[in-house]
CSV table of C-alpha atoms in Angstrom, one decimal:
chain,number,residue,atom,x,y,z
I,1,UNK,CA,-5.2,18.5,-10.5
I,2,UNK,CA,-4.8,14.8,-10.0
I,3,UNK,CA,-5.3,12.2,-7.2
I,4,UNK,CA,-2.7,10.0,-7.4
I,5,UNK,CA,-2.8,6.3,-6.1
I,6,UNK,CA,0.5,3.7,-6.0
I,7,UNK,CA,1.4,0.9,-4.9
I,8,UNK,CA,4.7,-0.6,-4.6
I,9,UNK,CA,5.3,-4.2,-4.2
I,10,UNK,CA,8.6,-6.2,-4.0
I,11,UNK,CA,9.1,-8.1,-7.3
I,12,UNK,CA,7.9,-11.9,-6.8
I,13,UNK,CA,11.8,-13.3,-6.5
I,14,UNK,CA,12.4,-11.0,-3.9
I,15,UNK,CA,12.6,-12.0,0.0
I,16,UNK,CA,10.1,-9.5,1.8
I,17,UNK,CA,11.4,-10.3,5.3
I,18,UNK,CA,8.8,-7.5,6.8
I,19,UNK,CA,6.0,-9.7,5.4
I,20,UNK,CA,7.5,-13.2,6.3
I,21,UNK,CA,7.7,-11.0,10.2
I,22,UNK,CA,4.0,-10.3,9.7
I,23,UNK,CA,3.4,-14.2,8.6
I,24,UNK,CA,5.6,-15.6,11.6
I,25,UNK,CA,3.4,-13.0,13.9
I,26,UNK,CA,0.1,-14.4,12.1
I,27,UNK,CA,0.9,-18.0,13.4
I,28,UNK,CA,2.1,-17.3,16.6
I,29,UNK,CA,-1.2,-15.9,17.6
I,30,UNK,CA,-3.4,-18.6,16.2
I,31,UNK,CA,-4.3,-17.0,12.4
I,32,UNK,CA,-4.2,-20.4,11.3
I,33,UNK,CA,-5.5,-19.9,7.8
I,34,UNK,CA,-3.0,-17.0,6.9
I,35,UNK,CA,-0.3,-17.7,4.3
I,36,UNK,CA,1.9,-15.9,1.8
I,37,UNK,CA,2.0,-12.7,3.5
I,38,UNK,CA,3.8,-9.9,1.9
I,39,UNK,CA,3.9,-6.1,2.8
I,40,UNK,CA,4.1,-3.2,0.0
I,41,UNK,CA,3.6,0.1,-0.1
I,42,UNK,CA,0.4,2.6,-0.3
I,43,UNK,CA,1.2,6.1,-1.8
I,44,UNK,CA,-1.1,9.2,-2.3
I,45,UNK,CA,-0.3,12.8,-3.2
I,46,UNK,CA,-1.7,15.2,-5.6
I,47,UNK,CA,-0.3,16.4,-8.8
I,48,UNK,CA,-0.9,19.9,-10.0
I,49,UNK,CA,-1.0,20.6,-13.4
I,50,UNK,CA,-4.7,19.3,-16.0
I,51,UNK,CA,-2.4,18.0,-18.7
I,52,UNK,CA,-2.7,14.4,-18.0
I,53,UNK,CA,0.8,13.4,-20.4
I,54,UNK,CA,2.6,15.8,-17.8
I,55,UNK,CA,0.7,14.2,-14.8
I,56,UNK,CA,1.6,11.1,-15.9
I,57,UNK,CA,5.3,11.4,-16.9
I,58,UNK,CA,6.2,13.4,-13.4
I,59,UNK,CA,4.4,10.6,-11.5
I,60,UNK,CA,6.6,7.9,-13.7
I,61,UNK,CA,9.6,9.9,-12.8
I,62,UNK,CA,8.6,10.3,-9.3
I,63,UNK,CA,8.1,6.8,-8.9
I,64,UNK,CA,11.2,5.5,-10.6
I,65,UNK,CA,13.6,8.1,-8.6
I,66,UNK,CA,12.0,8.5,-5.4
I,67,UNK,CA,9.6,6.1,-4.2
I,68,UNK,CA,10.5,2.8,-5.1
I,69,UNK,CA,14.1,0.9,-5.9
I,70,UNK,CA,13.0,-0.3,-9.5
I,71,UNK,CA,16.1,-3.2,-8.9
I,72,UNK,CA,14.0,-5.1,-6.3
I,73,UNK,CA,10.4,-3.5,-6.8
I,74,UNK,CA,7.5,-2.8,-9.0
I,75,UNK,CA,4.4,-0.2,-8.8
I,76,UNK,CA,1.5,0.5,-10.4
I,77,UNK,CA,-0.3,3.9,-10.3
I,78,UNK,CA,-3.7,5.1,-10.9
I,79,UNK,CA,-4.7,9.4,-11.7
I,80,UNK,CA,-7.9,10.6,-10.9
I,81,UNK,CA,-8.8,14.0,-12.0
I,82,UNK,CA,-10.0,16.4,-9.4
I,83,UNK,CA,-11.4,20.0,-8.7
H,1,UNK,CA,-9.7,-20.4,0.0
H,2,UNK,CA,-9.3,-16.3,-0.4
H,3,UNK,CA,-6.9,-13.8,-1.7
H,4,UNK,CA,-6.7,-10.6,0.6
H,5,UNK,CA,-5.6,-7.4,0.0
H,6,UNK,CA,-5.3,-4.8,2.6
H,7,UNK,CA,-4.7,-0.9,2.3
H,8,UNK,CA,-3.1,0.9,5.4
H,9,UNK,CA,-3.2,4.4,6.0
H,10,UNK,CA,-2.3,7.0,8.3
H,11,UNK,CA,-5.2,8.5,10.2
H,12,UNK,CA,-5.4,11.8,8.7
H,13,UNK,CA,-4.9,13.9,11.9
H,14,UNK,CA,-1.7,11.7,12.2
H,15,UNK,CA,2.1,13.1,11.0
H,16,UNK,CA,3.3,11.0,8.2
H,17,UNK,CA,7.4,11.3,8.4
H,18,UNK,CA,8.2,9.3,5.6
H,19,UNK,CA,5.7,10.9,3.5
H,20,UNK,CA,7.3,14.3,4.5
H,21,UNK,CA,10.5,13.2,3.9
H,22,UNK,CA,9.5,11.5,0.0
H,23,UNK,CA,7.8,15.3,-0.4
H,24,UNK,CA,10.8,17.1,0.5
H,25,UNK,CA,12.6,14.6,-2.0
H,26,UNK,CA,10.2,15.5,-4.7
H,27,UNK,CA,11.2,19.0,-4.3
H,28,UNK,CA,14.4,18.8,-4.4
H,29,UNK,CA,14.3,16.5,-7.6
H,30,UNK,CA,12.5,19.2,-9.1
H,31,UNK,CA,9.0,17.9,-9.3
H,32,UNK,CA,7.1,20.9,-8.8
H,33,UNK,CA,3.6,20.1,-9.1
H,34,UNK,CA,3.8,17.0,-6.4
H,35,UNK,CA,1.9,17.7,-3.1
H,36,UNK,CA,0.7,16.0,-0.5
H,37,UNK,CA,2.9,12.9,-0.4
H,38,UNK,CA,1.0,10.3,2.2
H,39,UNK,CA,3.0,6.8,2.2
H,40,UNK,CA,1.4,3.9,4.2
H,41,UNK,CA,1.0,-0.2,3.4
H,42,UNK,CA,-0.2,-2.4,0.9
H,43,UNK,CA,-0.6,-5.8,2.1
H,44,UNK,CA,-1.4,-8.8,0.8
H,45,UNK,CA,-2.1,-12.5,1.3
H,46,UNK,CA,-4.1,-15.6,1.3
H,47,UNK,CA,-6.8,-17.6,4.0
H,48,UNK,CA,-7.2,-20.9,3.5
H,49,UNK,CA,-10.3,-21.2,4.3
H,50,UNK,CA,-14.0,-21.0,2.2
H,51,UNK,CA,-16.2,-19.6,4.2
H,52,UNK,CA,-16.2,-15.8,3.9
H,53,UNK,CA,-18.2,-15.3,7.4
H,54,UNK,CA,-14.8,-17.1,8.9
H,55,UNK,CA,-12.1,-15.4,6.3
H,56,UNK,CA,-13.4,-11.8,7.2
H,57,UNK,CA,-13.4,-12.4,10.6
H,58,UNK,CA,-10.0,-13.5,10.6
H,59,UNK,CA,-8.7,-11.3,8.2
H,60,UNK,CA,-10.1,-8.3,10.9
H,61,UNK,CA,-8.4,-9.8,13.6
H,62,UNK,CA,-5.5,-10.3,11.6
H,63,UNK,CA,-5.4,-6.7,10.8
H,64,UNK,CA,-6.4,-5.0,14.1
H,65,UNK,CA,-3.8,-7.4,16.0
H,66,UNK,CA,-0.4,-7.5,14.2
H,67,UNK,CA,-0.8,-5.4,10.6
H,68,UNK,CA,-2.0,-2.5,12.0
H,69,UNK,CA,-1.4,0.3,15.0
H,70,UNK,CA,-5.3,1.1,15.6
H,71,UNK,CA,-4.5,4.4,17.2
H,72,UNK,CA,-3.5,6.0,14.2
H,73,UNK,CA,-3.9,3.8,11.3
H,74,UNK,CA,-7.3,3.0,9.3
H,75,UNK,CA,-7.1,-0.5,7.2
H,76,UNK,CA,-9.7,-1.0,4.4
H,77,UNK,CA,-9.4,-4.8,2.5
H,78,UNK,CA,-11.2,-7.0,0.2
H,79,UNK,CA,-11.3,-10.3,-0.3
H,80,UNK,CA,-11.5,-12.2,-3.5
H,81,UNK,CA,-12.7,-15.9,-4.0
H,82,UNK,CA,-9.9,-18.4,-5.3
H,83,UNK,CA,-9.1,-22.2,-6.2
């Protein structure tokens, strides 16, 4: 089995308006010092198999189908192997 | 001045409906050996400021105040020096 990390973020052309939301929010209360905010996604789940070329291509196609909109976003993934 | 990168998870007692709902995806696509789907945030962004004492303390408040639902999310982040 595998632990598998991602995380998803918006390509750099792309408006994040949940982030720019958070930034407006960080002035507002006085964060002074914050800038450039920008929100992404954390993913976890397990894969079950040993064979790490299996592991890796059913994460790729997990990623590229499910959990991120390759048009606007890009994700990087980490496997850690696992009792 | 500091970039910040923040990690956002669920509490692990707490429901996670839009990891549910990507799991119940994965199974339907067919990827059979995916478990455990847990989706939360991956924030980043910068403080303008040098002093790490100041930066972490801000980047808490930061965190605890606006990025963050304390009840059921737990936030880890690091900071790393930049020019």
């Amino acid at each position: 089995m595998f632990k598998v990390t991602v995380i998803v973020k918006r390509k750099p052309a792309i408006l994040d308006p949940q982030g720019k939301a958070a930034q407006q929010g960080a002035k507002l209360l006085g964060f002074e010092n914050v800038r450039n905010t920008r929100i992404g996604k954390f993913i976890e789940f397990d894969i079950l198999t040993d064979d790490k070329t299996q592991a890796e291509k059913e994460v790729e196609a997990y990623c590229e189908k499910l959990l991120t909109n390759p048009l606007i976003e890009d994700f990087e993934y980490k496997l850690t192997q696992a009792q």
